[in-house]
Structure formats: structure tokens, C-alpha cells
Tab-separated table of C-alpha atoms in Angstrom:
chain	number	residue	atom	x	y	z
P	1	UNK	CA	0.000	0.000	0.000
P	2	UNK	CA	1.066	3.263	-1.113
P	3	UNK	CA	0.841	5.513	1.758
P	4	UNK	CA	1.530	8.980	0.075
P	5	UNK	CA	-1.023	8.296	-2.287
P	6	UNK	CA	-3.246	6.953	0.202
P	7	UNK	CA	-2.920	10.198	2.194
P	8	UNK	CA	-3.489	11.894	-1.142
P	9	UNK	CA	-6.758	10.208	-2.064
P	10	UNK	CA	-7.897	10.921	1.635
P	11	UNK	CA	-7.192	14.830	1.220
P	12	UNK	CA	-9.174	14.903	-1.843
P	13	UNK	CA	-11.433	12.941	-0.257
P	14	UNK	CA	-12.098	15.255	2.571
P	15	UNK	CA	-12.348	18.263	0.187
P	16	UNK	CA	-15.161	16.916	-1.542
P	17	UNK	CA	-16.627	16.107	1.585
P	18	UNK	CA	-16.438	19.919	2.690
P	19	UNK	CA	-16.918	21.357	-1.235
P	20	UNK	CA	-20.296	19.807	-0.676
P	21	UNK	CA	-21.132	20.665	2.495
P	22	UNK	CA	-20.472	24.494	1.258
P	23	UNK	CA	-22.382	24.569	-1.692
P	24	UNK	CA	-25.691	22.993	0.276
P	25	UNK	CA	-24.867	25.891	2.685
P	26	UNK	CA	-24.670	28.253	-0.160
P	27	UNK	CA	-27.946	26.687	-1.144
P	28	UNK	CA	-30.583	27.274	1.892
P	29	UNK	CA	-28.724	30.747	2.366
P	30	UNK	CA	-30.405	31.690	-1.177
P	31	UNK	CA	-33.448	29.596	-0.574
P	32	UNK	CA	-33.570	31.850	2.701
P	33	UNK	CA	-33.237	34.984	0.656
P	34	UNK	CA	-35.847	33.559	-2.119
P	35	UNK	CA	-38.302	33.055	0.767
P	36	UNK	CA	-37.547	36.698	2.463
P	37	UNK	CA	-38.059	38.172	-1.024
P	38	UNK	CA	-41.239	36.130	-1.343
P	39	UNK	CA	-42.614	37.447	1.835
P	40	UNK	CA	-41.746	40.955	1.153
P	41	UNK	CA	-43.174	41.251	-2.561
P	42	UNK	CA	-46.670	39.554	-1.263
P	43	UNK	CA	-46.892	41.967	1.848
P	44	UNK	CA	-46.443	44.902	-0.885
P	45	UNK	CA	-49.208	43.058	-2.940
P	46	UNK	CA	-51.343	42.699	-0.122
P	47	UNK	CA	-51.148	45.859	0.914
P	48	UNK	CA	-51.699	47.165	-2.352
P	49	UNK	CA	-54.937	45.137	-2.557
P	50	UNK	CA	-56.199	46.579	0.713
P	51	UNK	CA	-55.474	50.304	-0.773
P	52	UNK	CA	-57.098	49.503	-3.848
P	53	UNK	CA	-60.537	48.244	-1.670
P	54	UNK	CA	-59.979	51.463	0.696
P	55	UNK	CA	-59.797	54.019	-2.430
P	56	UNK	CA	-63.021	52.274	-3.749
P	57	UNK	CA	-64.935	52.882	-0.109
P	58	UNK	CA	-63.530	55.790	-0.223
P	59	UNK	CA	-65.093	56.777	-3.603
P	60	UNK	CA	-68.220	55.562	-2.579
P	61	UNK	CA	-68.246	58.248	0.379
P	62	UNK	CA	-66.521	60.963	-1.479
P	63	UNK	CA	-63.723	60.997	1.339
P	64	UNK	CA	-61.184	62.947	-0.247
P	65	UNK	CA	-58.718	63.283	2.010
P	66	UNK	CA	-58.641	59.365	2.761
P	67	UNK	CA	-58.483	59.249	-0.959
P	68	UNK	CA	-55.659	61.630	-0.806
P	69	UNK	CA	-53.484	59.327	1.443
P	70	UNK	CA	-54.514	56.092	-0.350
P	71	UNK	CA	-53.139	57.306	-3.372
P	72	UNK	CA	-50.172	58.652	-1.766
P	73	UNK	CA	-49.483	55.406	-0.111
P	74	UNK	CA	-50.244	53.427	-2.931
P	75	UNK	CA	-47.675	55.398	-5.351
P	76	UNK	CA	-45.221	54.802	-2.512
P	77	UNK	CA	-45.615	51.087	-2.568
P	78	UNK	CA	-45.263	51.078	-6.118
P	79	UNK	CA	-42.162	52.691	-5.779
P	80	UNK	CA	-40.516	50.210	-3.278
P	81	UNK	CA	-42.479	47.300	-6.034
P	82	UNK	CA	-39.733	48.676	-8.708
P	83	UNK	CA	-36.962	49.264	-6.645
P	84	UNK	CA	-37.377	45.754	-4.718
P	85	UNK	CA	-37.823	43.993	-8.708
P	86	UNK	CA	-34.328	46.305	-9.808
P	87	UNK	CA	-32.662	44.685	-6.771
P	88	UNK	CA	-33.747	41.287	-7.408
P	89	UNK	CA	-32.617	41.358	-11.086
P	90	UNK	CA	-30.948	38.173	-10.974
P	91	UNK	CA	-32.433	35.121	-10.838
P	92	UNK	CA	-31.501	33.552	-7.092
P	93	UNK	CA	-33.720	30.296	-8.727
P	94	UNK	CA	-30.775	29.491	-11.136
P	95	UNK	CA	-28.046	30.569	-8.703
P	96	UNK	CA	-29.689	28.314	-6.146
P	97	UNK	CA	-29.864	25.272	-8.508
P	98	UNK	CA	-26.073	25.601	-9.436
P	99	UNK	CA	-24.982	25.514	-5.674
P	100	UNK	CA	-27.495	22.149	-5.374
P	101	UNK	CA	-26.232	20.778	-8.732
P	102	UNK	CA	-22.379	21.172	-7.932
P	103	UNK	CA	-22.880	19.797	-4.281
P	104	UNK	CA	-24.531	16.714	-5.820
P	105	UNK	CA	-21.503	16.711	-8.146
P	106	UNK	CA	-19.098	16.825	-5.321
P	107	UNK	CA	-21.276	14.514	-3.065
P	108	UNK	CA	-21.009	11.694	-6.594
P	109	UNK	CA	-17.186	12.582	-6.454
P	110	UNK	CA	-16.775	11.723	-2.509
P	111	UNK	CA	-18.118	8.222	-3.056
P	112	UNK	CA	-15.681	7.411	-5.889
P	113	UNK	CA	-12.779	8.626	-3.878
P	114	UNK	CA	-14.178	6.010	-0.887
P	115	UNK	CA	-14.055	3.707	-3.545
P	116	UNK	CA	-10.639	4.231	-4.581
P	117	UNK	CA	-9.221	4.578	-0.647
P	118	UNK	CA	-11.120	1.298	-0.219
P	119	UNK	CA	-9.132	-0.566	-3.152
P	120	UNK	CA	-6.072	1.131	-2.283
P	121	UNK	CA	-6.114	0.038	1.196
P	122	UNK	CA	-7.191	-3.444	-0.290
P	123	UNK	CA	-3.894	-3.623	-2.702
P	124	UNK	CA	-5.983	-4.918	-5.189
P	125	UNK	CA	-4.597	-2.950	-8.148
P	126	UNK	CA	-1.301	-2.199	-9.013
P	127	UNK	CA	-0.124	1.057	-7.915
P	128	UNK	CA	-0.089	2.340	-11.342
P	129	UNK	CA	-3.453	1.229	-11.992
P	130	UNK	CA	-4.183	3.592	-8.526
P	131	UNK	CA	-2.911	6.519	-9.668
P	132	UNK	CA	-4.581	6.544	-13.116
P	133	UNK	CA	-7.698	6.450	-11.417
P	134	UNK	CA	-6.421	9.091	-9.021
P	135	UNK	CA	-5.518	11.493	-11.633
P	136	UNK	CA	-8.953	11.254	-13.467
P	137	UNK	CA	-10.792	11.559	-9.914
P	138	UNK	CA	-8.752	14.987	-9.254
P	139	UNK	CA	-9.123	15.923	-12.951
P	140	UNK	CA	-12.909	16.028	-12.129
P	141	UNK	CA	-12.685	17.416	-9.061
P	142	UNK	CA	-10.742	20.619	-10.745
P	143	UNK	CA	-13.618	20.546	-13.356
P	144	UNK	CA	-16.183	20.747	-10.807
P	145	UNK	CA	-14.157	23.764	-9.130
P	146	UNK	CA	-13.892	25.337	-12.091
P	147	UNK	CA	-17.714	25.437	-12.821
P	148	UNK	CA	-18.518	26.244	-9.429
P	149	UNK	CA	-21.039	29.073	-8.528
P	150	UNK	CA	-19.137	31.414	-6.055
P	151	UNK	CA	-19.704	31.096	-2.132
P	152	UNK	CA	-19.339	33.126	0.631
P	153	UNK	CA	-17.294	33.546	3.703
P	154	UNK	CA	-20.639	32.490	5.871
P	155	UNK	CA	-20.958	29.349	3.847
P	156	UNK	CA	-17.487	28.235	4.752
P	157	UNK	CA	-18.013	28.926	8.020
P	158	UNK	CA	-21.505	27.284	8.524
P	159	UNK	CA	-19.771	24.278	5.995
P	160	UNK	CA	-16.943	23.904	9.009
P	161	UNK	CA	-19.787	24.336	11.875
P	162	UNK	CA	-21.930	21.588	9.702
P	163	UNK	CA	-19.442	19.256	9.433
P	164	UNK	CA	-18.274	19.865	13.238
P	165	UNK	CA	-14.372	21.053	12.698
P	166	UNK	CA	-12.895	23.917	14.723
P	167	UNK	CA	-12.476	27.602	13.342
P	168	UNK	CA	-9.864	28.340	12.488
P	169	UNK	CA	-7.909	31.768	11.280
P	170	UNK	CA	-5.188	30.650	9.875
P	171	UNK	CA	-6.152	27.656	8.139
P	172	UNK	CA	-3.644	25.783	5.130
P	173	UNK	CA	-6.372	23.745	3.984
P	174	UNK	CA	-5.062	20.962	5.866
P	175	UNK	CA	-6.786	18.110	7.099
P	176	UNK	CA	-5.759	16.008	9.433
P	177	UNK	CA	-6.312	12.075	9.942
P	178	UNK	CA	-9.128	12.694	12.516
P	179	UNK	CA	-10.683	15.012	11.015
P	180	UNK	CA	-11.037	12.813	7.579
P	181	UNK	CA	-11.520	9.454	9.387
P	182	UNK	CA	-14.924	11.121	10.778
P	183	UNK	CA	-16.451	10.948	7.663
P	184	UNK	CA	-15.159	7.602	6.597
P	185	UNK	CA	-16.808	4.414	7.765
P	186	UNK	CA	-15.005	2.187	10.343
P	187	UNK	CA	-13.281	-0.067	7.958
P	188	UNK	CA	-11.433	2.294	6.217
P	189	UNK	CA	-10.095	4.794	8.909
P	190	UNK	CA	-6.313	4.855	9.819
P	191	UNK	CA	-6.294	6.859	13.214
């Protein structure tokens, strides 16, 4: 057993792991922003509905000061209708499916690299045979990275909370063998 490629395999490993873990993060903090933005455009509607009844009572009466106000209030809502639509140009829906796509991409990518720790713990390929499949595993894990929406500092941290590691400042991107062996079953930890 090749242990440098072993320990290779496991890094990658672990990045997937946490790539994933991000990009569902990244996820439910858009589908959280979707939802806010959802709320806030049907309280404007709603509101805009009760004006609209209001003004027509208050037509009925001839109250023309109520009127006065209605209207008032009803251009302002308008207003904040546009400005709210400008802000919300772009589409968090396809954002939001990107983030879910690539973790599923990353989460498909995790299971091969199981796979390979598992047959390179096994020794049963040649070690030339392992690193072929190693190089086309981290070929597709640069793909995915390439392709990859873009996250935020929260995500990472919520991604490190998630997955139960300790912040940390003045992280290398390191892992270390506890840290991966927690999200490897039994059989195939080395700690």
C-alpha cells in the first residue's frame, strides 16, 4: 500500500466532503433569501390590494382626504415594487440550482474517492493502476471547481460548523487524519 497516495486520495477525499457541504450551505442561504423576497413582494401586494378596496370605499363616500393618502401610499408602494424587482434582477432560482447541482456533483465525487481509498487500502490494483484512477478523480474534481457558482465567507463557516471542525484563522487547507476518518466508515479509517 502506497501511503503517500493513500494520504493523497484521503485529502481529496475530505475536500469533496467539505466542497459539498459548502455549496448545500450556499444553497438554503439563497433559498432563505428567495423566501424573504417572497414574503416581502406579497406583503407589498397585499397591501396594495387593501389600498385599492380602501380608495373604492372611499369613492363611494366621497372621502377625499382618505383618498388623498390612499393614493399617496399606494404610489409609494409602487415605488418600493420597482426598486425591490431592480434589486432582485438576478435570478436567485438558477443561482440556487447551481450551488445544489455542484454539491450533488461533489457529493457523486466523494463516493468514488471512498471507492478508490477502499481498493487502495485493499492492494488490489497495481499502484499504477491507482494513480490513473487518481488522476482522473482529481481531474474532475478541478472541473467541478472550475464550474462552481461562487460562495461566501458564511458558507465556509456554517460548511466547518456543519461538518463539526474547529475555526480556524489561519487555516492551510489541511486536514488532518481525525478530522477525515470522521467521515469515513469504520473499515477504512487509519487513526
Amino acid at each position: 500500500m502506497n501511503k503517500k497516495l493513500l494520504a493523497t486520495v484521503r485529502f481529496y477525499f475530505a475536500q469533496c466532503v467539505f466542497m459539498n457541504s459548502i455549496h448545500y450551505k450556499a444553497y438554503n442561504r439563497l433559498k432563505g433569501v428567495q423566501e424573504r423576497n417572497r414574503n416581502i413582494v406579497l406583503g407589498i401586494a397585499s397591501t396594495t390590494l387593501i389600498l385599492i378596496i380602501l380608495q373604492i370605499i372611499g369613492l363611494e363616500f366621497e372621502y377625499e382626504n382618505l383618498l388623498s393618502v390612499l393614493s399617496f401610499c399606494g404610489i409609494v408602494l409602487t415605488g418600493a415594487s420597482l426598486i425591490l424587482e431592480l434589486y432582485n434582477k438576478e435570478d436567485i432560482s438558477e443561482i440556487k440550482s447551481q450551488h445544489r447541482n455542484i454539491g450533488e456533483e461533489y457529493k457523486i465525487l466523494r463516493d468514488q474517492f471512498i471507492s478508490l481509498i477502499e481498493e487502495i487500502m485493499s492492494s488490489i490494483s497495481s499502484e499504477e493502476e491507482l494513480r490513473m484512477k487518481f488522476k482522473k478523480l482529481q481531474n474532475l474534481y478541478s472541473q467541478i471547481g472550475r464550474y462552481s457558482p461562487t460562495t461566501t465567507g458564511t458558507d465556509y463557516s456554517e460548511a466547518q460548523s456543519g461538518l463539526g471542525l474547529g475555526k480556524n484563522d489561519n487555516e492551510e487547507f489541511t486536514w488532518s487524519n481525525e478530522e477525515i476518518d470522521r467521515f469515513l466508515p469504520v473499515e477504512l479509517r487509519i487513526s
